[in-house]
PDB file of C-alpha atoms in Angstrom:
ATOM      1  CA  UNK Q   1      26.557  44.108  94.796  1.00 54.00           C
ATOM      2  CA  UNK Q   2      23.849  43.482  92.200  1.00 65.00           C
ATOM      3  CA  UNK Q   3      20.398  45.008  92.284  1.00 79.00           C
ATOM      4  CA  UNK Q   4      17.371  42.705  92.281  1.00 84.00           C
ATOM      5  CA  UNK Q   5      14.023  43.604  90.764  1.00 88.00           C
ATOM      6  CA  UNK Q   6      11.425  44.833  93.268  1.00 92.00           C
ATOM      7  CA  UNK Q   7       8.197  42.900  93.651  1.00 92.00           C
ATOM      8  CA  UNK Q   8       4.793  44.517  93.262  1.00 92.00           C
ATOM      9  CA  UNK Q   9       4.094  43.892  96.959  1.00 92.00           C
ATOM     10  CA  UNK Q  10       7.299  45.686  97.929  1.00 94.00           C
ATOM     11  CA  UNK Q  11       6.464  48.679  95.742  1.00 93.00           C
ATOM     12  CA  UNK Q  12       2.924  48.928  97.111  1.00 92.00           C
ATOM     13  CA  UNK Q  13       4.202  48.777 100.683  1.00 93.00           C
ATOM     14  CA  UNK Q  14       6.845  51.431 100.053  1.00 94.00           C
ATOM     15  CA  UNK Q  15       4.450  53.724  98.166  1.00 92.00           C
ATOM     16  CA  UNK Q  16       1.961  53.574 101.043  1.00 91.00           C
ATOM     17  CA  UNK Q  17       4.768  54.428 103.456  1.00 92.00           C
ATOM     18  CA  UNK Q  18       5.843  57.316 101.222  1.00 92.00           C
ATOM     19  CA  UNK Q  19       2.264  58.606 101.259  1.00 89.00           C
ATOM     20  CA  UNK Q  20       1.576  58.334 104.995  1.00 89.00           C
ATOM     21  CA  UNK Q  21       5.171  58.686 106.330  1.00 90.00           C
ATOM     22  CA  UNK Q  22       4.145  56.435 109.196  1.00 90.00           C
ATOM     23  CA  UNK Q  23       4.447  52.645 109.375  1.00 90.00           C
ATOM     24  CA  UNK Q  24       1.259  52.087 111.369  1.00 89.00           C
ATOM     25  CA  UNK Q  25      -0.896  54.296 109.128  1.00 89.00           C
ATOM     26  CA  UNK Q  26       0.572  52.829 105.933  1.00 90.00           C
ATOM     27  CA  UNK Q  27      -0.023  49.281 107.186  1.00 90.00           C
ATOM     28  CA  UNK Q  28      -3.616  50.156 108.106  1.00 89.00           C
ATOM     29  CA  UNK Q  29      -4.226  51.638 104.648  1.00 87.00           C
ATOM     30  CA  UNK Q  30      -3.037  48.414 103.009  1.00 88.00           C
ATOM     31  CA  UNK Q  31      -4.849  46.249 105.593  1.00 87.00           C
ATOM     32  CA  UNK Q  32      -1.662  44.396 106.491  1.00 90.00           C
ATOM     33  CA  UNK Q  33       0.335  44.046 109.684  1.00 93.00           C
ATOM     34  CA  UNK Q  34       2.993  46.601 110.553  1.00 91.00           C
ATOM     35  CA  UNK Q  35       5.772  43.956 110.724  1.00 92.00           C
ATOM     36  CA  UNK Q  36       4.813  42.726 107.248  1.00 94.00           C
ATOM     37  CA  UNK Q  37       4.987  46.258 105.857  1.00 93.00           C
ATOM     38  CA  UNK Q  38       8.329  46.913 107.565  1.00 92.00           C
ATOM     39  CA  UNK Q  39       9.665  43.649 106.163  1.00 94.00           C
ATOM     40  CA  UNK Q  40       8.565  44.511 102.628  1.00 94.00           C
ATOM     41  CA  UNK Q  41      10.221  47.944 102.789  1.00 94.00           C
ATOM     42  CA  UNK Q  42      13.410  46.468 104.249  1.00 93.00           C
ATOM     43  CA  UNK Q  43      13.486  43.821 101.501  1.00 94.00           C
ATOM     44  CA  UNK Q  44      13.072  46.544  98.877  1.00 94.00           C
ATOM     45  CA  UNK Q  45      15.968  48.523 100.363  1.00 93.00           C
ATOM     46  CA  UNK Q  46      18.135  45.401 100.459  1.00 92.00           C
ATOM     47  CA  UNK Q  47      17.279  44.492  96.898  1.00 92.00           C
ATOM     48  CA  UNK Q  48      18.056  47.979  95.607  1.00 92.00           C
ATOM     49  CA  UNK Q  49      21.147  48.272  97.766  1.00 90.00           C
ATOM     50  CA  UNK Q  50      20.261  51.661  99.230  1.00 92.00           C
ATOM     51  CA  UNK Q  51      18.304  53.246 102.060  1.00 92.00           C
ATOM     52  CA  UNK Q  52      14.957  54.623 101.010  1.00 94.00           C
ATOM     53  CA  UNK Q  53      13.655  55.902 104.358  1.00 93.00           C
ATOM     54  CA  UNK Q  54      15.070  57.606 107.390  1.00 91.00           C
ATOM     55  CA  UNK Q  55      13.430  56.258 110.529  1.00 83.00           C
ATOM     56  CA  UNK Q  56      13.037  58.755 113.364  1.00 76.00           C
ATOM     57  CA  UNK Q  57      11.333  58.276 116.731  1.00 70.00           C
ATOM     58  CA  UNK Q  58       8.076  59.874 115.560  1.00 74.00           C
ATOM     59  CA  UNK Q  59       7.887  59.675 111.795  1.00 79.00           C
ATOM     60  CA  UNK Q  60       9.485  58.505 108.596  1.00 88.00           C
ATOM     61  CA  UNK Q  61      11.382  60.673 106.131  1.00 91.00           C
ATOM     62  CA  UNK Q  62      12.263  59.722 102.564  1.00 92.00           C
ATOM     63  CA  UNK Q  63      15.884  59.807 101.472  1.00 93.00           C
ATOM     64  CA  UNK Q  64      16.708  61.355  98.058  1.00 92.00           C
ATOM     65  CA  UNK Q  65      16.741  57.830  96.639  1.00 93.00           C
ATOM     66  CA  UNK Q  66      13.411  57.168  98.332  1.00 93.00           C
ATOM     67  CA  UNK Q  67      11.875  60.248  96.711  1.00 93.00           C
ATOM     68  CA  UNK Q  68      12.910  59.008  93.264  1.00 93.00           C
ATOM     69  CA  UNK Q  69      11.756  55.452  93.892  1.00 94.00           C
ATOM     70  CA  UNK Q  70       8.378  56.709  95.168  1.00 93.00           C
ATOM     71  CA  UNK Q  71       7.768  58.713  91.988  1.00 91.00           C
ATOM     72  CA  UNK Q  72       8.720  55.805  89.775  1.00 92.00           C
ATOM     73  CA  UNK Q  73       6.757  53.272  91.861  1.00 92.00           C
ATOM     74  CA  UNK Q  74       3.621  55.384  91.518  1.00 89.00           C
ATOM     75  CA  UNK Q  75       3.946  55.296  87.727  1.00 89.00           C
ATOM     76  CA  UNK Q  76       4.722  51.561  87.628  1.00 91.00           C
ATOM     77  CA  UNK Q  77       1.812  50.588  89.877  1.00 88.00           C
ATOM     78  CA  UNK Q  78      -0.606  52.858  88.021  1.00 85.00           C
ATOM     79  CA  UNK Q  79       0.320  51.130  84.765  1.00 86.00           C
ATOM     80  CA  UNK Q  80      -0.072  47.697  86.362  1.00 87.00           C
ATOM     81  CA  UNK Q  81      -3.521  48.648  87.649  1.00 82.00           C
ATOM     82  CA  UNK Q  82      -4.458  49.946  84.215  1.00 81.00           C
ATOM     83  CA  UNK Q  83      -3.292  46.681  82.629  1.00 83.00           C
ATOM     84  CA  UNK Q  84      -5.542  44.706  84.993  1.00 77.00           C
ATOM     85  CA  UNK Q  85      -8.487  47.038  84.329  1.00 75.00           C
ATOM     86  CA  UNK Q  86      -8.079  46.679  80.568  1.00 74.00           C
ATOM     87  CA  UNK Q  87      -8.011  42.887  80.833  1.00 74.00           C
ATOM     88  CA  UNK Q  88     -11.111  42.926  83.026  1.00 67.00           C
ATOM     89  CA  UNK Q  89     -12.878  45.188  80.541  1.00 65.00           C
ATOM     90  CA  UNK Q  90     -12.154  42.676  77.762  1.00 64.00           C
ATOM     91  CA  UNK Q  91     -13.282  39.687  79.863  1.00 65.00           C
ATOM     92  CA  UNK Q  92     -16.819  40.963  80.207  1.00 67.00           C
ATOM     93  CA  UNK Q  93     -19.171  43.243  82.078  1.00 78.00           C
ATOM     94  CA  UNK Q  94     -18.449  43.368  85.831  1.00 86.00           C
ATOM     95  CA  UNK Q  95     -16.458  40.149  86.033  1.00 84.00           C
ATOM     96  CA  UNK Q  96     -13.831  39.540  88.689  1.00 85.00           C
ATOM     97  CA  UNK Q  97     -12.693  41.804  91.550  1.00 89.00           C
ATOM     98  CA  UNK Q  98     -14.338  45.172  92.152  1.00 93.00           C
ATOM     99  CA  UNK Q  99     -13.198  47.296  95.102  1.00 94.00           C
ATOM    100  CA  UNK Q 100     -15.917  49.707  96.209  1.00 97.00           C
ATOM    101  CA  UNK Q 101     -15.630  52.521  98.737  1.00 97.00           C
ATOM    102  CA  UNK Q 102     -18.801  53.755 100.458  1.00 97.00           C
ATOM    103  CA  UNK Q 103     -19.374  56.627 102.895  1.00 95.00           C
ATOM    104  CA  UNK Q 104     -20.900  55.713 106.299  1.00 92.00           C
ATOM    105  CA  UNK Q 105     -24.080  57.770 105.770  1.00 92.00           C
ATOM    106  CA  UNK Q 106     -24.909  55.690 102.678  1.00 94.00           C
ATOM    107  CA  UNK Q 107     -23.571  52.172 103.309  1.00 94.00           C
ATOM    108  CA  UNK Q 108     -26.051  50.838 105.927  1.00 93.00           C
ATOM    109  CA  UNK Q 109     -29.104  52.086 104.045  1.00 92.00           C
ATOM    110  CA  UNK Q 110     -28.238  51.481 100.379  1.00 93.00           C
ATOM    111  CA  UNK Q 111     -26.143  48.293 100.418  1.00 94.00           C
ATOM    112  CA  UNK Q 112     -28.876  45.951 101.759  1.00 93.00           C
ATOM    113  CA  UNK Q 113     -31.019  47.036  98.807  1.00 92.00           C
ATOM    114  CA  UNK Q 114     -28.333  46.925  96.128  1.00 94.00           C
ATOM    115  CA  UNK Q 115     -26.153  43.910  96.977  1.00 94.00           C
ATOM    116  CA  UNK Q 116     -28.774  41.186  96.305  1.00 94.00           C
ATOM    117  CA  UNK Q 117     -29.465  42.598  92.851  1.00 93.00           C
ATOM    118  CA  UNK Q 118     -25.760  42.826  91.998  1.00 94.00           C
ATOM    119  CA  UNK Q 119     -25.244  39.201  93.067  1.00 93.00           C
ATOM    120  CA  UNK Q 120     -28.087  38.103  90.798  1.00 92.00           C
ATOM    121  CA  UNK Q 121     -27.303  40.328  87.812  1.00 92.00           C
ATOM    122  CA  UNK Q 122     -23.507  39.889  87.895  1.00 91.00           C
ATOM    123  CA  UNK Q 123     -22.822  36.432  89.410  1.00 90.00           C
ATOM    124  CA  UNK Q 124     -19.107  36.514  88.481  1.00 87.00           C
ATOM    125  CA  UNK Q 125     -18.500  39.816  90.250  1.00 91.00           C
ATOM    126  CA  UNK Q 126     -16.109  39.554  93.232  1.00 91.00           C
ATOM    127  CA  UNK Q 127     -17.155  42.531  95.313  1.00 93.00           C
ATOM    128  CA  UNK Q 128     -15.242  43.965  98.261  1.00 94.00           C
ATOM    129  CA  UNK Q 129     -16.630  46.929 100.189  1.00 96.00           C
ATOM    130  CA  UNK Q 130     -14.683  49.476 102.229  1.00 95.00           C
ATOM    131  CA  UNK Q 131     -16.649  51.922 104.397  1.00 95.00           C
ATOM    132  CA  UNK Q 132     -14.803  55.161 105.160  1.00 93.00           C
ATOM    133  CA  UNK Q 133     -15.347  58.904 105.134  1.00 92.00           C
ATOM    134  CA  UNK Q 134     -15.345  60.799 101.857  1.00 93.00           C
ATOM    135  CA  UNK Q 135     -11.786  62.124 101.969  1.00 91.00           C
ATOM    136  CA  UNK Q 136     -10.344  58.670 102.615  1.00 91.00           C
ATOM    137  CA  UNK Q 137     -12.208  56.744  99.913  1.00 94.00           C
ATOM    138  CA  UNK Q 138     -11.520  59.437  97.302  1.00 94.00           C
ATOM    139  CA  UNK Q 139      -7.804  59.359  98.164  1.00 91.00           C
ATOM    140  CA  UNK Q 140      -7.872  55.549  97.890  1.00 91.00           C
ATOM    141  CA  UNK Q 141      -9.651  55.832  94.535  1.00 93.00           C
ATOM    142  CA  UNK Q 142      -7.090  58.267  93.131  1.00 90.00           C
ATOM    143  CA  UNK Q 143      -4.266  56.062  94.437  1.00 86.00           C
ATOM    144  CA  UNK Q 144      -5.718  53.037  92.625  1.00 87.00           C
ATOM    145  CA  UNK Q 145      -6.587  51.062  95.757  1.00 89.00           C
ATOM    146  CA  UNK Q 146     -10.323  51.374  95.042  1.00 94.00           C
ATOM    147  CA  UNK Q 147     -12.065  51.018  91.685  1.00 94.00           C
ATOM    148  CA  UNK Q 148     -15.249  52.970  92.330  1.00 97.00           C
ATOM    149  CA  UNK Q 149     -16.793  54.931  95.205  1.00 97.00           C
ATOM    150  CA  UNK Q 150     -20.324  55.658  96.420  1.00 97.00           C
ATOM    151  CA  UNK Q 151     -20.514  59.143  97.873  1.00 95.00           C
ATOM    152  CA  UNK Q 152     -22.330  62.456  97.989  1.00 93.00           C
ATOM    153  CA  UNK Q 153     -21.623  64.546  94.893  1.00 93.00           C
ATOM    154  CA  UNK Q 154     -19.651  66.471  93.905  1.00 92.00           C
ATOM    155  CA  UNK Q 155     -16.505  64.490  94.666  1.00 91.00           C
ATOM    156  CA  UNK Q 156     -13.848  66.608  96.392  1.00 89.00           C
ATOM    157  CA  UNK Q 157     -11.146  65.877  93.805  1.00 90.00           C
ATOM    158  CA  UNK Q 158     -10.316  66.380  90.157  1.00 91.00           C
ATOM    159  CA  UNK Q 159      -9.965  63.474  87.752  1.00 92.00           C
ATOM    160  CA  UNK Q 160     -13.104  61.732  89.054  1.00 95.00           C
ATOM    161  CA  UNK Q 161     -15.992  60.979  86.704  1.00 96.00           C
ATOM    162  CA  UNK Q 162     -19.377  61.138  88.452  1.00 96.00           C
ATOM    163  CA  UNK Q 163     -22.525  59.143  87.706  1.00 96.00           C
ATOM    164  CA  UNK Q 164     -25.551  60.470  89.658  1.00 95.00           C
ATOM    165  CA  UNK Q 165     -27.720  57.760  91.246  1.00 94.00           C
ATOM    166  CA  UNK Q 166     -30.416  59.445  93.318  1.00 93.00           C
ATOM    167  CA  UNK Q 167     -31.362  62.623  95.147  1.00 92.00           C
ATOM    168  CA  UNK Q 168     -32.708  62.501  98.683  1.00 91.00           C
ATOM    169  CA  UNK Q 169     -34.233  65.250 100.795  1.00 92.00           C
ATOM    170  CA  UNK Q 170     -33.078  66.136 104.278  1.00 91.00           C
ATOM    171  CA  UNK Q 171     -35.649  65.778 107.051  1.00 91.00           C
ATOM    172  CA  UNK Q 172     -35.595  67.815 110.255  1.00 91.00           C
ATOM    173  CA  UNK Q 173     -35.574  65.417 113.217  1.00 91.00           C
ATOM    174  CA  UNK Q 174     -36.511  66.986 116.561  1.00 90.00           C
ATOM    175  CA  UNK Q 175     -37.587  65.806 120.018  1.00 90.00           C
ATOM    176  CA  UNK Q 176     -41.263  64.901 120.168  1.00 87.00           C
ATOM    177  CA  UNK Q 177     -43.478  67.832 121.033  1.00 80.00           C
ATOM    178  CA  UNK Q 178     -41.564  70.473 119.088  1.00 80.00           C
ATOM    179  CA  UNK Q 179     -44.134  72.814 117.557  1.00 76.00           C
ATOM    180  CA  UNK Q 180     -42.918  73.355 114.010  1.00 75.00           C
ATOM    181  CA  UNK Q 181     -46.308  73.701 112.350  1.00 68.00           C
ATOM    182  CA  UNK Q 182     -48.515  71.261 110.514  1.00 65.00           C
ATOM    183  CA  UNK Q 183     -47.190  72.055 107.025  1.00 75.00           C
ATOM    184  CA  UNK Q 184     -43.664  72.045 105.598  1.00 83.00           C
ATOM    185  CA  UNK Q 185     -41.016  73.641 107.797  1.00 87.00           C
ATOM    186  CA  UNK Q 186     -39.383  76.789 106.455  1.00 87.00           C
ATOM    187  CA  UNK Q 187     -35.593  76.641 106.423  1.00 86.00           C
ATOM    188  CA  UNK Q 188     -35.541  79.861 108.440  1.00 87.00           C
ATOM    189  CA  UNK Q 189     -36.856  77.875 111.426  1.00 85.00           C
ATOM    190  CA  UNK Q 190     -33.291  76.619 111.887  1.00 85.00           C
ATOM    191  CA  UNK Q 191     -32.378  80.065 113.209  1.00 85.00           C
ATOM    192  CA  UNK Q 192     -34.296  79.319 116.397  1.00 83.00           C
ATOM    193  CA  UNK Q 193     -33.061  75.740 116.903  1.00 84.00           C
ATOM    194  CA  UNK Q 194     -29.894  74.089 118.208  1.00 85.00           C
ATOM    195  CA  UNK Q 195     -28.668  72.011 115.263  1.00 87.00           C
ATOM    196  CA  UNK Q 196     -26.278  69.195 116.196  1.00 87.00           C
ATOM    197  CA  UNK Q 197     -23.983  67.626 113.613  1.00 86.00           C
ATOM    198  CA  UNK Q 198     -21.627  64.782 112.816  1.00 85.00           C
ATOM    199  CA  UNK Q 199     -17.909  65.158 113.525  1.00 82.00           C
ATOM    200  CA  UNK Q 200     -15.571  66.779 111.044  1.00 77.00           C
ATOM    201  CA  UNK Q 201     -14.694  64.597 108.060  1.00 74.00           C
ATOM    202  CA  UNK Q 202     -18.272  63.540 107.340  1.00 78.00           C
ATOM    203  CA  UNK Q 203     -19.627  65.125 104.174  1.00 82.00           C
ATOM    204  CA  UNK Q 204     -23.102  65.083 105.748  1.00 82.00           C
ATOM    205  CA  UNK Q 205     -21.809  67.541 108.332  1.00 81.00           C
ATOM    206  CA  UNK Q 206     -20.711  69.933 105.589  1.00 83.00           C
ATOM    207  CA  UNK Q 207     -24.042  69.594 103.788  1.00 83.00           C
ATOM    208  CA  UNK Q 208     -25.990  70.335 106.965  1.00 82.00           C
ATOM    209  CA  UNK Q 209     -23.777  73.345 107.635  1.00 81.00           C
ATOM    210  CA  UNK Q 210     -24.470  74.608 104.123  1.00 83.00           C
ATOM    211  CA  UNK Q 211     -28.236  74.434 104.779  1.00 82.00           C
ATOM    212  CA  UNK Q 212     -27.760  76.369 108.021  1.00 80.00           C
ATOM    213  CA  UNK Q 213     -25.569  79.005 106.390  1.00 80.00           C
ATOM    214  CA  UNK Q 214     -28.140  79.639 103.660  1.00 81.00           C
ATOM    215  CA  UNK Q 215     -30.522  81.060 106.254  1.00 76.00           C
ATOM    216  CA  UNK Q 216     -27.919  82.470 108.613  1.00 75.00           C
ATOM    217  CA  UNK Q 217     -28.372  79.769 111.252  1.00 71.00           C
ATOM    218  CA  UNK Q 218     -25.528  78.450 113.391  1.00 70.00           C
ATOM    219  CA  UNK Q 219     -24.986  74.887 114.517  1.00 67.00           C
ATOM    220  CA  UNK Q 220     -24.591  74.103 118.213  1.00 63.00           C
ATOM    221  CA  UNK Q 221     -20.863  74.080 118.923  1.00 60.00           C
ATOM    222  CA  UNK Q 222     -20.758  71.805 121.968  1.00 59.00           C
ATOM    223  CA  UNK Q 223     -22.251  68.533 120.724  1.00 63.00           C
ATOM    224  CA  UNK Q 224     -21.089  66.328 117.834  1.00 73.00           C
ATOM    225  CA  UNK Q 225     -21.526  62.647 116.963  1.00 82.00           C
ATOM    226  CA  UNK Q 226     -19.511  60.041 115.085  1.00 83.00           C
ATOM    227  CA  UNK Q 227     -22.517  58.362 113.428  1.00 87.00           C
ATOM    228  CA  UNK Q 228     -26.082  59.059 112.376  1.00 89.00           C
ATOM    229  CA  UNK Q 229     -27.290  56.532 114.928  1.00 90.00           C
ATOM    230  CA  UNK Q 230     -25.655  58.467 117.774  1.00 89.00           C
ATOM    231  CA  UNK Q 231     -26.819  61.769 116.338  1.00 89.00           C
ATOM    232  CA  UNK Q 232     -30.464  60.676 116.366  1.00 90.00           C
ATOM    233  CA  UNK Q 233     -30.113  59.314 119.904  1.00 91.00           C
ATOM    234  CA  UNK Q 234     -28.793  62.702 121.037  1.00 90.00           C
ATOM    235  CA  UNK Q 235     -31.853  64.361 119.518  1.00 90.00           C
ATOM    236  CA  UNK Q 236     -34.061  61.825 121.269  1.00 90.00           C
ATOM    237  CA  UNK Q 237     -32.381  62.853 124.516  1.00 89.00           C
ATOM    238  CA  UNK Q 238     -33.352  66.472 123.964  1.00 88.00           C
ATOM    239  CA  UNK Q 239     -29.932  67.902 123.082  1.00 87.00           C
ATOM    240  CA  UNK Q 240     -31.105  69.596 119.889  1.00 87.00           C
ATOM    241  CA  UNK Q 241     -32.335  68.891 116.368  1.00 89.00           C
ATOM    242  CA  UNK Q 242     -30.554  67.512 113.316  1.00 90.00           C
ATOM    243  CA  UNK Q 243     -30.883  66.880 109.585  1.00 90.00           C
ATOM    244  CA  UNK Q 244     -31.211  63.266 108.443  1.00 91.00           C
ATOM    245  CA  UNK Q 245     -31.264  62.049 104.809  1.00 92.00           C
ATOM    246  CA  UNK Q 246     -34.473  60.293 103.769  1.00 91.00           C
ATOM    247  CA  UNK Q 247     -32.951  56.845 103.198  1.00 90.00           C
ATOM    248  CA  UNK Q 248     -31.572  56.780 106.757  1.00 90.00           C
ATOM    249  CA  UNK Q 249     -34.789  57.945 108.373  1.00 88.00           C
ATOM    250  CA  UNK Q 250     -36.685  54.590 108.695  1.00 87.00           C
ATOM    251  CA  UNK Q 251     -33.679  52.791 110.181  1.00 88.00           C
ATOM    252  CA  UNK Q 252     -32.409  55.419 112.596  1.00 88.00           C
ATOM    253  CA  UNK Q 253     -35.702  56.777 113.927  1.00 86.00           C
ATOM    254  CA  UNK Q 254     -36.906  53.233 114.645  1.00 84.00           C
ATOM    255  CA  UNK Q 255     -34.097  52.879 117.182  1.00 77.00           C
ATOM    256  CA  UNK Q 256     -34.855  56.094 119.082  1.00 80.00           C
ATOM    257  CA  UNK Q 257     -38.047  57.038 120.982  1.00 82.00           C
ATOM    258  CA  UNK Q 258     -39.582  60.478 121.469  1.00 85.00           C
ATOM    259  CA  UNK Q 259     -38.828  61.845 118.021  1.00 89.00           C
ATOM    260  CA  UNK Q 260     -40.700  63.994 115.553  1.00 88.00           C
ATOM    261  CA  UNK Q 261     -39.841  64.080 111.829  1.00 88.00           C
ATOM    262  CA  UNK Q 262     -40.632  67.284 109.951  1.00 88.00           C
ATOM    263  CA  UNK Q 263     -40.238  67.755 106.211  1.00 89.00           C
ATOM    264  CA  UNK Q 264     -39.154  71.078 104.820  1.00 90.00           C
ATOM    265  CA  UNK Q 265     -41.303  73.269 102.622  1.00 89.00           C
ATOM    266  CA  UNK Q 266     -40.440  73.029  98.929  1.00 87.00           C
ATOM    267  CA  UNK Q 267     -37.833  73.257  97.656  1.00 87.00           C
ATOM    268  CA  UNK Q 268     -36.465  71.031 100.399  1.00 87.00           C
ATOM    269  CA  UNK Q 269     -32.691  70.831 100.967  1.00 89.00           C
ATOM    270  CA  UNK Q 270     -31.282  67.624  99.498  1.00 90.00           C
ATOM    271  CA  UNK Q 271     -28.109  65.781  98.628  1.00 92.00           C
ATOM    272  CA  UNK Q 272     -27.178  63.852  95.477  1.00 93.00           C
ATOM    273  CA  UNK Q 273     -25.605  60.408  95.815  1.00 95.00           C
ATOM    274  CA  UNK Q 274     -23.567  58.995  92.968  1.00 96.00           C
ATOM    275  CA  UNK Q 275     -20.764  56.747  91.781  1.00 96.00           C
ATOM    276  CA  UNK Q 276     -17.289  58.104  91.214  1.00 97.00           C
ATOM    277  CA  UNK Q 277     -14.420  56.504  89.313  1.00 97.00           C
ATOM    278  CA  UNK Q 278     -11.080  57.604  87.882  1.00 94.00           C
ATOM    279  CA  UNK Q 279     -11.610  59.425  84.601  1.00 93.00           C
ATOM    280  CA  UNK Q 280      -8.674  57.474  83.130  1.00 88.00           C
ATOM    281  CA  UNK Q 281     -10.221  54.072  83.902  1.00 90.00           C
ATOM    282  CA  UNK Q 282     -11.010  51.882  80.878  1.00 85.00           C
ATOM    283  CA  UNK Q 283     -13.981  50.408  82.780  1.00 89.00           C
ATOM    284  CA  UNK Q 284     -16.357  53.329  82.245  1.00 92.00           C
ATOM    285  CA  UNK Q 285     -18.922  51.098  80.493  1.00 90.00           C
ATOM    286  CA  UNK Q 286     -18.901  48.710  83.443  1.00 92.00           C
ATOM    287  CA  UNK Q 287     -19.462  51.510  85.917  1.00 95.00           C
ATOM    288  CA  UNK Q 288     -22.345  52.806  83.815  1.00 95.00           C
ATOM    289  CA  UNK Q 289     -23.878  49.322  84.065  1.00 94.00           C
ATOM    290  CA  UNK Q 290     -23.245  49.309  87.809  1.00 96.00           C
ATOM    291  CA  UNK Q 291     -24.990  52.674  88.181  1.00 96.00           C
ATOM    292  CA  UNK Q 292     -27.958  51.451  86.135  1.00 94.00           C
ATOM    293  CA  UNK Q 293     -28.243  48.381  88.359  1.00 94.00           C
ATOM    294  CA  UNK Q 294     -28.214  50.521  91.522  1.00 94.00           C
ATOM    295  CA  UNK Q 295     -30.958  52.788  90.136  1.00 93.00           C
ATOM    296  CA  UNK Q 296     -33.034  49.748  89.176  1.00 92.00           C
ATOM    297  CA  UNK Q 297     -32.621  48.247  92.655  1.00 92.00           C
ATOM    298  CA  UNK Q 298     -33.835  51.500  94.219  1.00 89.00           C
ATOM    299  CA  UNK Q 299     -36.894  51.614  91.988  1.00 86.00           C
ATOM    300  CA  UNK Q 300     -37.757  47.951  92.529  1.00 84.00           C
ATOM    301  CA  UNK Q 301     -37.419  48.276  96.304  1.00 79.00           C
ATOM    302  CA  UNK Q 302     -40.020  51.031  96.377  1.00 70.00           C
ATOM    303  CA  UNK Q 303     -37.624  53.588  97.840  1.00 68.00           C
ATOM    304  CA  UNK Q 304     -37.352  55.785  94.778  1.00 60.00           C
ATOM    305  CA  UNK Q 305     -40.008  57.006  92.374  1.00 49.00           C
ATOM    306  CA  UNK Q 306     -42.858  54.866  93.686  1.00 42.00           C
ATOM    307  CA  UNK Q 307     -43.751  57.303  96.451  1.00 41.00           C
ATOM    308  CA  UNK Q 308     -43.125  54.940  99.372  1.00 44.00           C
ATOM    309  CA  UNK Q 309     -40.471  57.415 100.489  1.00 53.00           C
ATOM    310  CA  UNK Q 310     -41.420  60.693  98.816  1.00 56.00           C
ATOM    311  CA  UNK Q 311     -38.088  62.439  99.364  1.00 68.00           C
ATOM    312  CA  UNK Q 312     -35.960  60.071  97.248  1.00 74.00           C
ATOM    313  CA  UNK Q 313     -35.688  60.368  93.468  1.00 75.00           C
ATOM    314  CA  UNK Q 314     -33.415  58.432  91.089  1.00 73.00           C
ATOM    315  CA  UNK Q 315     -31.121  60.800  89.246  1.00 67.00           C
TER     316      UNK Q 315
END
């Protein structure tokens, strides 16, 4: 029986399955239905004339042939992605598709400011945005399923080039009536407060924990939240205090009553937000232009440098 050439769609489906070893998770990563993914893998097996996966009741295992095909598919798809990137780089600055990953503690606050400027400055840009936690978007970037990511630096992976965009201070948000003094709050005050955090997987959780550890404070172990919005509502309900980045402060505190916002004494704890892209990408010049456009949008909006929000500075 002859062997037919695999299609790109079949290779992408199989490589996702080889990565996740689960049909549902692989289909979700590719944003396709599970039957479509199963069909693509089955067609690949039929075309190659061999079984690539062993299907058990709980998970998927790769056969020896599947292991070899997965390694080769990764190389083939990486070269195809590089070919497309090189063509796009020749066509012009930020023309055509651009797949952007953004972390949840940045997307709702930065994108409304940045997207209108990008649409005006780069009218031929076909932007798609994927909001996920840091670990997921970085994995998608490395795998070639995203072109660039917006996240808190440093990126938790090697092979990622970083372009800093802005620094923003953390603000201590507490229930109204907390007596934390009229001037800047010392970090040591966290020792006497119940600090509540986001769930595991959010980089903002890790950053807040780092601030607590610096002064020997411990976060409250019983209460966590899946979003900044919920976190601030929990504070409003008197369950503790939390750290909120400056850009999120106007949006989230507007939705919750009975809050007090207290800035830290200098030097205030802060995080740096930036762009990340694969260091092997030929589109570095485009991503530099993208970063410059984001910084310009921040400055023009009055968020950074103008003093409207004093805790945000373009990097």
